[in-house]
Amino acid sequence: MKKLILHSLVTLVSFGGVFGSTASYAAKEFLNVSYDPTREFYQEYNENFGKFWKTKTGQNIDFKQSHGGSGKQARSVVDGLQADVVTLALANDIDEIVNAGLIQKGWEKEFPNNSAPYTSTVVFLVRKGNPKGIKDWSDLVKPGVEIITPNPKTGGAPRWIYLSAWGYVLKQPGGNDAKARELVKKLYKNVKVLDSGARGSLTTFAERGIGDVLLSWENEALLATSGPDKDKYQIIYPSISILAEPSVAIVDKNVDKDGNRNLAKGYLNYLYSPVGQDLAAKYNFRPRNAQAAAKYAGKFPKIKLFTINEVFGGWAKAQKTHFVNGAIYDQISAEK
């Protein structure tokens, strides 16, 4: 488990860009700023894309990765981290970079599926045998249940998690915002450790052995149950969860400055290729491509899902209602 989890925050890999001349070029630097759980995926993706790009253009790429909580990563780009592309946990984090003038408006229309090449959802990772009998969101608020989850103020996954719990209540008979607020308040009262990002929470739960349940990206839970300590954990799929759509975008101002626009476009387009979709599934993200989805159907159980637009009116509204300073999350945190 340790090998899979403990990677440096910045990994250097050789890499490549979009179709052009086959002349040989000096290695270009290229930075993908991503969120916590994509480390292993983009390491192998970079290797594959680098070979592909080299055969198409003759160009070598000095490829770098940066990983952390999605919200913190977006702020780092706003503060000057020279990302060529961002591959973040949610669209709102990319919109923060748009608001800073670094990404053009309408970015979500540049690539298929609203620039979300793969999906995930929120599940529960518990100790083997599920000693606390956790089966659904309502079980998380029982006395004595110790929860591990990241902080919604710093990461993307924890905002998906928070909204999954809220949406669960709204989808119940007689569900309303008052009942949702009460469940979410009780849920966070049971949180034992609030890490800054999803990978930190997985480390707390799996390596440090703290907590009864980890509220997790599906891909992180699958990582834990396929690693060397796989017999210590099991995944619980709740009755309903949210369709998480991690988003990708070119950082326009940076690529125009360093001459990497074609490379950036090729890099993100390759995520939709058969190789890119296969690699996404290999690293436990749900592929968008119908053929890849059918190929890996046995890996991803069917689960009832709702979307951010359907229940919350989109990310901009959800962010303003729940996560900006002084919004509902801050209010319930103060009430605890």
CSV table of N, CA and C in Angstrom, one decimal, residues 18-137:
chain,number,residue,atom,x,y,z
A,18,VAL,N,0.9,17.9,-29.9
A,18,VAL,CA,-0.1,17.6,-31.0
A,18,VAL,C,0.6,17.6,-32.4
A,19,PHE,N,-0.2,17.1,-33.3
A,19,PHE,CA,0.5,16.8,-34.6
A,19,PHE,C,1.1,18.0,-35.3
A,20,GLY,N,2.3,17.8,-35.8
A,20,GLY,CA,3.0,18.8,-36.5
A,20,GLY,C,4.1,18.2,-37.3
A,21,SER,N,5.1,18.9,-37.5
A,21,SER,CA,6.3,18.5,-38.3
A,21,SER,C,7.0,17.3,-37.6
A,22,THR,N,7.6,16.5,-38.4
A,22,THR,CA,8.4,15.4,-37.8
A,22,THR,C,9.8,15.7,-37.6
A,23,ALA,N,10.1,17.0,-37.7
A,23,ALA,CA,11.5,17.4,-37.4
A,23,ALA,C,11.8,17.2,-35.9
A,24,SER,N,13.1,17.1,-35.6
A,24,SER,CA,13.5,16.9,-34.2
A,24,SER,C,13.6,18.2,-33.5
A,25,TYR,N,13.1,18.2,-32.2
A,25,TYR,CA,13.1,19.4,-31.4
A,25,TYR,C,13.8,19.1,-30.1
A,26,ALA,N,14.3,20.2,-29.5
A,26,ALA,CA,14.8,20.1,-28.2
A,26,ALA,C,13.6,19.8,-27.2
A,27,ALA,N,13.9,19.1,-26.1
A,27,ALA,CA,12.9,18.8,-25.2
A,27,ALA,C,12.2,20.0,-24.7
A,28,LYS,N,10.9,20.0,-24.7
A,28,LYS,CA,10.1,21.1,-24.2
A,28,LYS,C,9.6,20.7,-22.8
A,29,GLU,N,9.6,21.7,-21.9
A,29,GLU,CA,9.0,21.5,-20.6
A,29,GLU,C,7.5,21.7,-20.7
A,30,PHE,N,6.8,20.8,-19.9
A,30,PHE,CA,5.3,20.8,-20.0
A,30,PHE,C,4.8,20.4,-18.6
A,31,LEU,N,3.9,21.2,-18.0
A,31,LEU,CA,3.4,20.9,-16.7
A,31,LEU,C,1.9,20.7,-16.6
A,32,ASN,N,1.6,19.5,-16.1
A,32,ASN,CA,0.2,19.2,-15.8
A,32,ASN,C,0.0,19.3,-14.3
A,33,VAL,N,-0.9,20.3,-13.9
A,33,VAL,CA,-1.3,20.5,-12.5
A,33,VAL,C,-2.6,19.7,-12.3
A,34,SER,N,-2.5,18.7,-11.4
A,34,SER,CA,-3.6,17.8,-11.2
A,34,SER,C,-4.0,17.7,-9.7
A,35,TYR,N,-4.9,16.9,-9.5
A,35,TYR,CA,-5.4,16.7,-8.1
A,35,TYR,C,-4.8,15.4,-7.5
A,36,ASP,N,-5.1,15.1,-6.2
A,36,ASP,CA,-4.4,14.1,-5.5
A,36,ASP,C,-4.4,12.7,-6.1
A,37,PRO,N,-5.5,12.1,-6.5
A,37,PRO,CA,-5.5,10.6,-6.8
A,37,PRO,C,-5.1,10.3,-8.2
A,38,THR,N,-4.6,11.2,-9.0
A,38,THR,CA,-4.3,10.9,-10.4
A,38,THR,C,-2.8,10.7,-10.6
A,39,ARG,N,-2.0,10.6,-9.6
A,39,ARG,CA,-0.5,10.5,-9.7
A,39,ARG,C,-0.1,9.3,-10.6
A,40,GLU,N,-0.6,8.1,-10.2
A,40,GLU,CA,-0.2,6.9,-10.9
A,40,GLU,C,-0.7,6.9,-12.3
A,41,PHE,N,-1.9,7.3,-12.5
A,41,PHE,CA,-2.5,7.4,-13.8
A,41,PHE,C,-1.7,8.2,-14.8
A,42,TYR,N,-1.4,9.5,-14.4
A,42,TYR,CA,-0.7,10.4,-15.3
A,42,TYR,C,0.8,10.0,-15.5
A,43,GLN,N,1.4,9.3,-14.6
A,43,GLN,CA,2.7,8.8,-14.8
A,43,GLN,C,2.8,7.8,-16.0
A,44,GLU,N,1.8,6.9,-16.0
A,44,GLU,CA,1.8,5.9,-17.2
A,44,GLU,C,1.3,6.6,-18.4
A,45,TYR,N,0.3,7.5,-18.2
A,45,TYR,CA,-0.3,8.2,-19.4
A,45,TYR,C,0.8,9.0,-20.1
A,46,ASN,N,1.6,9.7,-19.3
A,46,ASN,CA,2.7,10.5,-19.9
A,46,ASN,C,3.7,9.6,-20.7
A,47,GLU,N,4.0,8.5,-20.2
A,47,GLU,CA,4.9,7.6,-21.0
A,47,GLU,C,4.3,7.2,-22.3
A,48,ASN,N,3.0,6.8,-22.3
A,48,ASN,CA,2.3,6.4,-23.5
A,48,ASN,C,2.2,7.6,-24.5
A,49,PHE,N,1.7,8.7,-24.0
A,49,PHE,CA,1.5,9.9,-24.8
A,49,PHE,C,2.9,10.4,-25.4
A,50,GLY,N,3.9,10.3,-24.6
A,50,GLY,CA,5.2,10.7,-25.0
A,50,GLY,C,5.7,10.0,-26.2
A,51,LYS,N,5.5,8.7,-26.2
A,51,LYS,CA,5.9,7.8,-27.3
A,51,LYS,C,5.1,8.2,-28.6
A,52,PHE,N,3.8,8.3,-28.3
A,52,PHE,CA,2.9,8.7,-29.4
A,52,PHE,C,3.3,10.0,-30.0
A,53,TRP,N,3.5,11.0,-29.2
A,53,TRP,CA,3.9,12.3,-29.7
A,53,TRP,C,5.2,12.3,-30.4
A,54,LYS,N,6.1,11.6,-29.9
A,54,LYS,CA,7.5,11.5,-30.5
A,54,LYS,C,7.3,10.9,-32.0
A,55,THR,N,6.5,9.9,-32.1
A,55,THR,CA,6.4,9.3,-33.5
A,55,THR,C,5.7,10.3,-34.4
A,56,LYS,N,4.8,11.1,-33.9
A,56,LYS,CA,4.0,12.0,-34.8
A,56,LYS,C,4.8,13.3,-35.1
A,57,THR,N,5.7,13.8,-34.1
A,57,THR,CA,6.3,15.1,-34.3
A,57,THR,C,7.8,15.1,-34.2
A,58,GLY,N,8.4,14.0,-33.7
A,58,GLY,CA,9.8,13.9,-33.5
A,58,GLY,C,10.2,14.7,-32.2
A,59,GLN,N,9.3,15.2,-31.5
A,59,GLN,CA,9.5,16.1,-30.4
A,59,GLN,C,9.6,15.4,-29.0
A,60,ASN,N,10.6,15.7,-28.2
A,60,ASN,CA,10.7,15.1,-26.9
A,60,ASN,C,10.2,16.1,-25.9
A,61,ILE,N,9.5,15.6,-24.8
A,61,ILE,CA,8.9,16.5,-23.8
A,61,ILE,C,9.5,16.2,-22.5
A,62,ASP,N,9.9,17.2,-21.8
A,62,ASP,CA,10.3,17.1,-20.4
A,62,ASP,C,9.0,17.4,-19.5
A,63,PHE,N,8.4,16.3,-19.2
A,63,PHE,CA,7.0,16.4,-18.6
A,63,PHE,C,7.1,16.4,-17.1
A,64,LYS,N,6.3,17.3,-16.5
A,64,LYS,CA,6.3,17.4,-15.0
A,64,LYS,C,4.8,17.3,-14.6
A,65,GLN,N,4.6,16.8,-13.4
A,65,GLN,CA,3.3,16.6,-12.7
A,65,GLN,C,3.4,17.3,-11.4
A,66,SER,N,2.2,17.9,-11.0
A,66,SER,CA,2.1,18.5,-9.7
A,66,SER,C,0.7,18.0,-9.1
A,67,HIS,N,0.7,17.5,-7.9
A,67,HIS,CA,-0.5,16.9,-7.3
A,67,HIS,C,-0.8,17.5,-5.9
A,68,GLY,N,-2.1,17.6,-5.6
A,68,GLY,CA,-2.5,18.1,-4.3
A,68,GLY,C,-4.0,18.2,-4.3
A,69,GLY,N,-4.5,18.8,-3.2
A,69,GLY,CA,-6.0,19.0,-3.1
A,69,GLY,C,-6.4,19.9,-4.3
A,70,SER,N,-7.5,19.6,-5.0
A,70,SER,CA,-7.8,20.3,-6.2
A,70,SER,C,-8.0,21.8,-6.0
A,71,GLY,N,-8.6,22.2,-4.9
A,71,GLY,CA,-8.8,23.7,-4.7
A,71,GLY,C,-7.5,24.4,-4.5
A,72,LYS,N,-6.6,23.7,-3.7
A,72,LYS,CA,-5.2,24.3,-3.5
A,72,LYS,C,-4.4,24.4,-4.8
A,73,GLN,N,-4.6,23.4,-5.6
A,73,GLN,CA,-3.9,23.4,-6.9
A,73,GLN,C,-4.3,24.5,-7.8
A,74,ALA,N,-5.7,24.7,-7.8
A,74,ALA,CA,-6.2,25.8,-8.6
A,74,ALA,C,-5.6,27.2,-8.1
A,75,ARG,N,-5.6,27.3,-6.8
A,75,ARG,CA,-5.0,28.6,-6.3
A,75,ARG,C,-3.6,28.7,-6.6
A,76,SER,N,-2.8,27.6,-6.6
A,76,SER,CA,-1.4,27.7,-6.9
A,76,SER,C,-1.2,28.2,-8.4
A,77,VAL,N,-2.1,27.7,-9.3
A,77,VAL,CA,-2.0,28.2,-10.7
A,77,VAL,C,-2.3,29.7,-10.7
A,78,VAL,N,-3.4,30.1,-10.0
A,78,VAL,CA,-3.7,31.5,-10.0
A,78,VAL,C,-2.6,32.4,-9.4
A,79,ASP,N,-1.8,31.8,-8.4
A,79,ASP,CA,-0.7,32.5,-7.8
A,79,ASP,C,0.6,32.4,-8.6
A,80,GLY,N,0.6,31.8,-9.7
A,80,GLY,CA,1.8,31.8,-10.5
A,80,GLY,C,2.4,30.5,-10.9
A,81,LEU,N,1.9,29.3,-10.5
A,81,LEU,CA,2.4,28.1,-10.9
A,81,LEU,C,2.2,27.9,-12.4
A,82,GLN,N,3.2,27.7,-13.2
A,82,GLN,CA,3.1,27.8,-14.7
A,82,GLN,C,2.6,26.5,-15.3
A,83,ALA,N,1.4,26.2,-15.0
A,83,ALA,CA,0.7,25.0,-15.6
A,83,ALA,C,0.4,25.2,-17.1
A,84,ASP,N,0.7,24.2,-17.9
A,84,ASP,CA,0.2,24.2,-19.3
A,84,ASP,C,-1.2,23.7,-19.4
A,85,VAL,N,-1.5,22.7,-18.6
A,85,VAL,CA,-2.9,22.2,-18.5
A,85,VAL,C,-3.2,21.9,-17.1
A,86,VAL,N,-4.5,22.0,-16.8
A,86,VAL,CA,-4.9,21.6,-15.4
A,86,VAL,C,-5.9,20.4,-15.6
A,87,THR,N,-5.8,19.4,-14.8
A,87,THR,CA,-6.7,18.2,-14.8
A,87,THR,C,-7.2,18.1,-13.4
A,88,LEU,N,-8.2,18.8,-13.0
A,88,LEU,CA,-8.7,19.0,-11.7
A,88,LEU,C,-9.9,18.2,-11.3
A,89,ALA,N,-10.3,18.2,-10.1
A,89,ALA,CA,-11.4,17.4,-9.6
A,89,ALA,C,-12.8,17.9,-9.9
A,90,LEU,N,-12.9,19.2,-10.2
A,90,LEU,CA,-14.2,19.7,-10.5
A,90,LEU,C,-14.1,21.0,-11.3
A,91,ALA,N,-15.2,21.3,-12.0
A,91,ALA,CA,-15.2,22.4,-12.9
A,91,ALA,C,-15.0,23.7,-12.2
A,92,ASN,N,-15.6,23.8,-11.0
A,92,ASN,CA,-15.5,25.1,-10.3
A,92,ASN,C,-14.0,25.5,-10.0
A,93,ASP,N,-13.1,24.6,-9.8
A,93,ASP,CA,-11.7,24.9,-9.6
A,93,ASP,C,-11.1,25.5,-10.9
A,94,ILE,N,-11.5,25.0,-12.0
A,94,ILE,CA,-11.1,25.6,-13.3
A,94,ILE,C,-11.7,27.0,-13.5
A,95,ASP,N,-12.9,27.2,-13.0
A,95,ASP,CA,-13.5,28.5,-13.2
A,95,ASP,C,-12.8,29.5,-12.3
A,96,GLU,N,-12.2,29.1,-11.2
A,96,GLU,CA,-11.4,30.0,-10.4
A,96,GLU,C,-10.2,30.6,-11.2
A,97,ILE,N,-9.6,29.7,-12.0
A,97,ILE,CA,-8.5,30.1,-12.9
A,97,ILE,C,-9.0,31.0,-14.0
A,98,VAL,N,-10.2,30.7,-14.5
A,98,VAL,CA,-10.8,31.6,-15.5
A,98,VAL,C,-11.0,33.0,-15.0
A,99,ASN,N,-11.5,33.0,-13.7
A,99,ASN,CA,-11.7,34.3,-13.1
A,99,ASN,C,-10.5,35.2,-12.9
A,100,ALA,N,-9.3,34.4,-12.9
A,100,ALA,CA,-8.0,35.1,-12.8
A,100,ALA,C,-7.5,35.6,-14.1
A,101,GLY,N,-8.2,35.2,-15.2
A,101,GLY,CA,-7.8,35.6,-16.5
A,101,GLY,C,-6.8,34.7,-17.2
A,102,LEU,N,-6.6,33.5,-16.7
A,102,LEU,CA,-5.6,32.6,-17.2
A,102,LEU,C,-6.1,31.6,-18.2
A,103,ILE,N,-7.4,31.3,-18.1
A,103,ILE,CA,-8.1,30.4,-19.0
A,103,ILE,C,-9.3,31.1,-19.6
A,104,GLN,N,-9.5,30.9,-20.9
A,104,GLN,CA,-10.6,31.6,-21.6
A,104,GLN,C,-12.0,31.0,-21.2
A,105,LYS,N,-13.0,31.9,-21.1
A,105,LYS,CA,-14.3,31.4,-20.9
A,105,LYS,C,-14.8,30.4,-22.0
A,106,GLY,N,-15.6,29.5,-21.6
A,106,GLY,CA,-16.1,28.5,-22.6
A,106,GLY,C,-15.1,27.3,-22.7
A,107,TRP,N,-14.2,27.2,-21.8
A,107,TRP,CA,-13.2,26.1,-21.8
A,107,TRP,C,-13.9,24.7,-21.8
A,108,GLU,N,-15.0,24.6,-21.2
A,108,GLU,CA,-15.7,23.3,-21.1
A,108,GLU,C,-16.2,22.8,-22.4
A,109,LYS,N,-16.2,23.6,-23.4
A,109,LYS,CA,-16.7,23.2,-24.7
A,109,LYS,C,-15.5,22.8,-25.6
A,110,GLU,N,-14.3,22.9,-25.2
A,110,GLU,CA,-13.1,22.7,-26.0
A,110,GLU,C,-12.9,21.2,-26.3
A,111,PHE,N,-13.3,20.3,-25.3
A,111,PHE,CA,-13.2,18.9,-25.4
A,111,PHE,C,-14.5,18.2,-25.2
A,112,PRO,N,-14.6,16.9,-25.6
A,112,PRO,CA,-15.9,16.2,-25.4
A,112,PRO,C,-16.4,16.1,-24.0
A,113,ASN,N,-17.6,15.8,-23.8
A,113,ASN,CA,-18.2,15.6,-22.5
A,113,ASN,C,-18.0,16.7,-21.5
A,114,ASN,N,-18.1,18.0,-22.0
A,114,ASN,CA,-17.9,19.1,-21.2
A,114,ASN,C,-16.5,19.1,-20.6
A,115,SER,N,-15.5,18.6,-21.4
A,115,SER,CA,-14.1,18.6,-21.0
A,115,SER,C,-13.9,17.7,-19.7
A,116,ALA,N,-14.7,16.7,-19.6
A,116,ALA,CA,-14.5,15.7,-18.5
A,116,ALA,C,-14.3,14.3,-19.1
A,117,PRO,N,-13.1,13.9,-19.3
A,117,PRO,CA,-12.8,12.7,-20.1
A,117,PRO,C,-13.1,11.4,-19.4
A,118,TYR,N,-13.3,11.4,-18.1
A,118,TYR,CA,-13.6,10.2,-17.3
A,118,TYR,C,-14.4,10.7,-16.1
A,119,THR,N,-15.0,9.7,-15.4
A,119,THR,CA,-15.8,10.1,-14.2
A,119,THR,C,-15.4,9.2,-13.1
A,120,SER,N,-16.0,9.5,-11.9
A,120,SER,CA,-15.9,8.7,-10.7
A,120,SER,C,-17.1,8.9,-9.9
A,121,THR,N,-17.1,8.4,-8.7
A,121,THR,CA,-18.2,8.7,-7.7
A,121,THR,C,-17.7,8.5,-6.3
A,122,VAL,N,-18.6,8.7,-5.4
A,122,VAL,CA,-18.1,8.6,-3.9
A,122,VAL,C,-18.6,7.3,-3.3
A,123,VAL,N,-17.7,6.6,-2.7
A,123,VAL,CA,-18.1,5.3,-2.0
A,123,VAL,C,-17.5,5.3,-0.6
A,124,PHE,N,-17.8,4.3,0.1
A,124,PHE,CA,-17.2,4.1,1.5
A,124,PHE,C,-16.2,3.0,1.5
A,125,LEU,N,-15.0,3.2,2.1
A,125,LEU,CA,-14.1,2.2,2.3
A,125,LEU,C,-14.1,1.9,3.8
A,126,VAL,N,-14.3,0.6,4.1
A,126,VAL,CA,-14.4,0.2,5.5
A,126,VAL,C,-13.4,-0.9,5.8
A,127,ARG,N,-13.2,-1.2,7.1
A,127,ARG,CA,-12.3,-2.3,7.5
A,127,ARG,C,-13.0,-3.6,7.1
A,128,LYS,N,-12.2,-4.6,6.8
A,128,LYS,CA,-12.8,-5.9,6.4
A,128,LYS,C,-13.8,-6.4,7.4
A,129,GLY,N,-14.9,-6.9,6.9
A,129,GLY,CA,-16.0,-7.4,7.7
A,129,GLY,C,-17.0,-6.3,8.1
A,130,ASN,N,-16.6,-5.0,7.8
A,130,ASN,CA,-17.5,-3.9,8.1
A,130,ASN,C,-18.0,-3.9,9.5
A,131,PRO,N,-17.1,-3.9,10.5
A,131,PRO,CA,-17.5,-4.0,11.9
A,131,PRO,C,-18.6,-3.0,12.4
A,132,LYS,N,-18.7,-1.9,11.8
A,132,LYS,CA,-19.7,-0.9,12.3
A,132,LYS,C,-21.0,-1.0,11.5
A,133,GLY,N,-21.0,-2.0,10.6
A,133,GLY,CA,-22.3,-2.2,9.8
A,133,GLY,C,-22.7,-1.0,9.0
A,134,ILE,N,-21.8,-0.4,8.3
A,134,ILE,CA,-22.1,0.8,7.5
A,134,ILE,C,-22.6,0.4,6.1
A,135,LYS,N,-23.8,0.8,5.8
A,135,LYS,CA,-24.4,0.4,4.5
A,135,LYS,C,-24.8,1.6,3.6
A,136,ASP,N,-25.1,2.8,4.3
A,136,ASP,CA,-25.6,3.9,3.6
A,136,ASP,C,-25.2,5.2,4.3
A,137,TRP,N,-25.6,6.3,3.7
A,137,TRP,CA,-25.2,7.6,4.3
A,137,TRP,C,-25.7,7.8,5.7
